[in-house]
Short mmCIF file of C-alpha atoms in Angstrom, two decimals:
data_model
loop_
_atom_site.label_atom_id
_atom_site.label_comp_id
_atom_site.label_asym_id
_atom_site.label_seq_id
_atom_site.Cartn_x
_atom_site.Cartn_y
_atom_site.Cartn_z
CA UNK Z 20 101.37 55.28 60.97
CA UNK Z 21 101.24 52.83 64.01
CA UNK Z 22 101.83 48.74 63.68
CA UNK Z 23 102.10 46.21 66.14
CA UNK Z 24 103.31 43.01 66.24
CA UNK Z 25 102.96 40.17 69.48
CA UNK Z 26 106.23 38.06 69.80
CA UNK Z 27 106.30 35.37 72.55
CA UNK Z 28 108.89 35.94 75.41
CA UNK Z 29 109.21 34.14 78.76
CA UNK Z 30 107.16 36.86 80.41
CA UNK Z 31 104.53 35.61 78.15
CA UNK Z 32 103.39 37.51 74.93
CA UNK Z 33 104.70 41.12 74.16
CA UNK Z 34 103.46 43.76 72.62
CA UNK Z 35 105.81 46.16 69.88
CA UNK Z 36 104.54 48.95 68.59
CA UNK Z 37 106.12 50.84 66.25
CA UNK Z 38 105.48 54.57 64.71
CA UNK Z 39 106.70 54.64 60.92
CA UNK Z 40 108.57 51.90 61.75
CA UNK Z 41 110.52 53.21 64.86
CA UNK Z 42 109.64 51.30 68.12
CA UNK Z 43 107.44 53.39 70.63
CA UNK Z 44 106.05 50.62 72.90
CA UNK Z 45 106.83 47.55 74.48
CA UNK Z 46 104.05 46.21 76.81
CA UNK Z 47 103.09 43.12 78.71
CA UNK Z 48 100.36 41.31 79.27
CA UNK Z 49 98.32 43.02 82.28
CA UNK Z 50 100.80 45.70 82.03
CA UNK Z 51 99.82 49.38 83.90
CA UNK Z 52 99.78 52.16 82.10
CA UNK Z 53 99.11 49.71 78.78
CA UNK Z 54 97.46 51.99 76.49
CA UNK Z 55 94.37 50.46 75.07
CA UNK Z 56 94.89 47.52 71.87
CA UNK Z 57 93.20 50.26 69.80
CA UNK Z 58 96.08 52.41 69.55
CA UNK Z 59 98.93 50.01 68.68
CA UNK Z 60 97.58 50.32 64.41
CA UNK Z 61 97.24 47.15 62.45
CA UNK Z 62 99.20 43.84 62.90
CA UNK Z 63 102.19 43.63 60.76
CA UNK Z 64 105.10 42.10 62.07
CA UNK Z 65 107.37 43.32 59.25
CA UNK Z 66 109.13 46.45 60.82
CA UNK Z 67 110.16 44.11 64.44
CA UNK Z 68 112.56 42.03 62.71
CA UNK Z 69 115.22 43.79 64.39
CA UNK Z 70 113.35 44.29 67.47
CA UNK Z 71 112.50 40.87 67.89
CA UNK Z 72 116.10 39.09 67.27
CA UNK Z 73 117.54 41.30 69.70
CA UNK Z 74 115.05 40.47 72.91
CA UNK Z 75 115.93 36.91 71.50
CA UNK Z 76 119.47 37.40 72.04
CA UNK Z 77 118.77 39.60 75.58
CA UNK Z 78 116.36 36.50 77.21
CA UNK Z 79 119.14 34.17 76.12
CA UNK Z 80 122.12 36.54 77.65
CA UNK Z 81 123.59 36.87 74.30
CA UNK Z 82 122.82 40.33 74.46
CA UNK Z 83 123.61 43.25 77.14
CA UNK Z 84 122.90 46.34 75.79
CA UNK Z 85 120.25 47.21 73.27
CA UNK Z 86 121.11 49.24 69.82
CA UNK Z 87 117.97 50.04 68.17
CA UNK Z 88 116.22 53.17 67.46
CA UNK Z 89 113.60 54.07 69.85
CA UNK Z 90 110.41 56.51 69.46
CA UNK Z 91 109.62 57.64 73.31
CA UNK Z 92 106.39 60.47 73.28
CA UNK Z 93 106.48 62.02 76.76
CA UNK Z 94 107.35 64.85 78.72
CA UNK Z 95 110.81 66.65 78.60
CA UNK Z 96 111.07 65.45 81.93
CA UNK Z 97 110.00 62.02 81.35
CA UNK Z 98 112.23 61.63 78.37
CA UNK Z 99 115.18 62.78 80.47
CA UNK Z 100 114.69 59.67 83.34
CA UNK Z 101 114.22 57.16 80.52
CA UNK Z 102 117.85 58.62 79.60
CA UNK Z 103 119.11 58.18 82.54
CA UNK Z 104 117.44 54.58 82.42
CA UNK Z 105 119.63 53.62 79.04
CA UNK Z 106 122.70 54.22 80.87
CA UNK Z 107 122.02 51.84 83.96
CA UNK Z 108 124.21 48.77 83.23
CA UNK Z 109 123.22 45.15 82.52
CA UNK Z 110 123.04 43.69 85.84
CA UNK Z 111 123.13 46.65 88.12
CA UNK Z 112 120.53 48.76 89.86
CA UNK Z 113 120.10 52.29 91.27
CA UNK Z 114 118.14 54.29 93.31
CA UNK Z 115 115.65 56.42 92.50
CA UNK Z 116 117.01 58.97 94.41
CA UNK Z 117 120.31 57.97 92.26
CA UNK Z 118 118.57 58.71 89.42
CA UNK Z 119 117.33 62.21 90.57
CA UNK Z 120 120.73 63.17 91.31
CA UNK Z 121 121.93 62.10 87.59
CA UNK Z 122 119.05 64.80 86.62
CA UNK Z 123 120.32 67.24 88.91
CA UNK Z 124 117.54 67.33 91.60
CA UNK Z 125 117.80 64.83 94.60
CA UNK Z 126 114.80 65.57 95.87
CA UNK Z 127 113.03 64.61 92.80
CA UNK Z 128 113.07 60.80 93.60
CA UNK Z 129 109.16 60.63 93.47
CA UNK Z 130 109.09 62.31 90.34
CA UNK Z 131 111.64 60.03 88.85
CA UNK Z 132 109.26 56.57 89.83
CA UNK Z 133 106.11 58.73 88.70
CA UNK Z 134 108.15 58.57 85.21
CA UNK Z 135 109.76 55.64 85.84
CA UNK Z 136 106.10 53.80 85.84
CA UNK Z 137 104.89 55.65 82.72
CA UNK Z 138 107.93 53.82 80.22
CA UNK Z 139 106.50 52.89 77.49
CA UNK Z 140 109.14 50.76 75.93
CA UNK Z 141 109.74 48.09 78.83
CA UNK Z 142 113.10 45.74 79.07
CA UNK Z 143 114.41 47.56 76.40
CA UNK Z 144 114.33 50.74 78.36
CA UNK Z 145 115.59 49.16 81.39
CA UNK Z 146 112.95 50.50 84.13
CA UNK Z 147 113.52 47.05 86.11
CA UNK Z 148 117.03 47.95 87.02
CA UNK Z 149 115.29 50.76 89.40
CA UNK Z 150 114.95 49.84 93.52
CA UNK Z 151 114.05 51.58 96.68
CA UNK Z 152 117.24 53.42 98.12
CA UNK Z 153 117.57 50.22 100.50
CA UNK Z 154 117.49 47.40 97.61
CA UNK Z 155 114.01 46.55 97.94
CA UNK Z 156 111.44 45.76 94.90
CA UNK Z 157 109.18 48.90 94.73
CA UNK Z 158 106.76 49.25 91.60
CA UNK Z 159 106.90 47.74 88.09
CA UNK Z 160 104.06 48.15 85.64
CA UNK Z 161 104.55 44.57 84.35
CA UNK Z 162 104.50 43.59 88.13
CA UNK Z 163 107.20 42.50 91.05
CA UNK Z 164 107.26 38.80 90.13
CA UNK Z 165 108.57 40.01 86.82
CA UNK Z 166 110.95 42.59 88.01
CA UNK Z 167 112.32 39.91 90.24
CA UNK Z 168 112.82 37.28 87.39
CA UNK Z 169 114.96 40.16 85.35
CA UNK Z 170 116.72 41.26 88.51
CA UNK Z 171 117.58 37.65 89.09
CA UNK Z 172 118.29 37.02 85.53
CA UNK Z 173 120.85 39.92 84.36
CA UNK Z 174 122.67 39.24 87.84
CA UNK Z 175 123.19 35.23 86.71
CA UNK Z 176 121.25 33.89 89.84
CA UNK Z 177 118.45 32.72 87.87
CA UNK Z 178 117.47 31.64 83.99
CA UNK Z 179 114.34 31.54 81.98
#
């Protein structure tokens, strides 16, 4: 059974939704690939306790690393990028040609950003931490302004 819950962040409002009270979504406002409202189940804020005090901790850079239990309903392959998302470190980046050579196949780098763009649990699942193989910004569902802002935050140049 799905709930949802909207906590207020300093990307605006965010979406949890959980499935039997396991996260499976994190979204932002004007998000792509946001499924529509009518999927997230009823609003009940009672099983993002945990979910909630954590971001808290993470926008005040308390917190580096998340350690909650996460619900992710995709492909095989898409489940194995959002891996290989987990284990990018606070504050650092990689390619995603990087991240196709974690998997095994460096010349799936389009495939990887294809995935990468379809996470459904955002910040959390740290799909920000992903740049072209010169630096640059490319894609972000929630949008480049706010890929910058995390980029800028985790690396200390910048606070919210």
């Amino acid at each position: 059974m799905k709930q949802h819950a909207v906590i207020d962040s300093p990307y605006g409002p965010l979406t949890l939704v959980a499935d039997d009270g396991v996260l499976c979504g994190l979204y932002m406002v004007g998000q792509r690939h946001r499924p529509p409202e009518e999927t997230f189940g009823e609003r009940d804020d009672t099983p993002f306790g945990e979910v909630a005090d954590q971001l808290t901790a993470y926008f005040e850079g308390e917190l580096k690393e998340f350690t909650l239990e996460l619900r992710m309903s995709g492909t095989p392959f898409q489940r194995s990028v959002w891996g290989q998302l987990r284990r990018i470190p606070y504050g650092e980046t990689r390619s995603y040609g990087e991240l196709a050579e974690a998997l095994g196949n460096a010349g799936a780098s389009r495939a990887v950003g294809l995935a990468n763009g379809k996470n459904p649990i955002g910040i959390i699942v740290p799909c920000h931490r992903v740049v072209g193989a010169n630096g640059s910004l490319t894609g972000y569902g929630g949008g480049l302004d706010r890929k910058q802002r995390l980029l800028d935050f985790e690396s200390g140049t910048a606070l919210f």
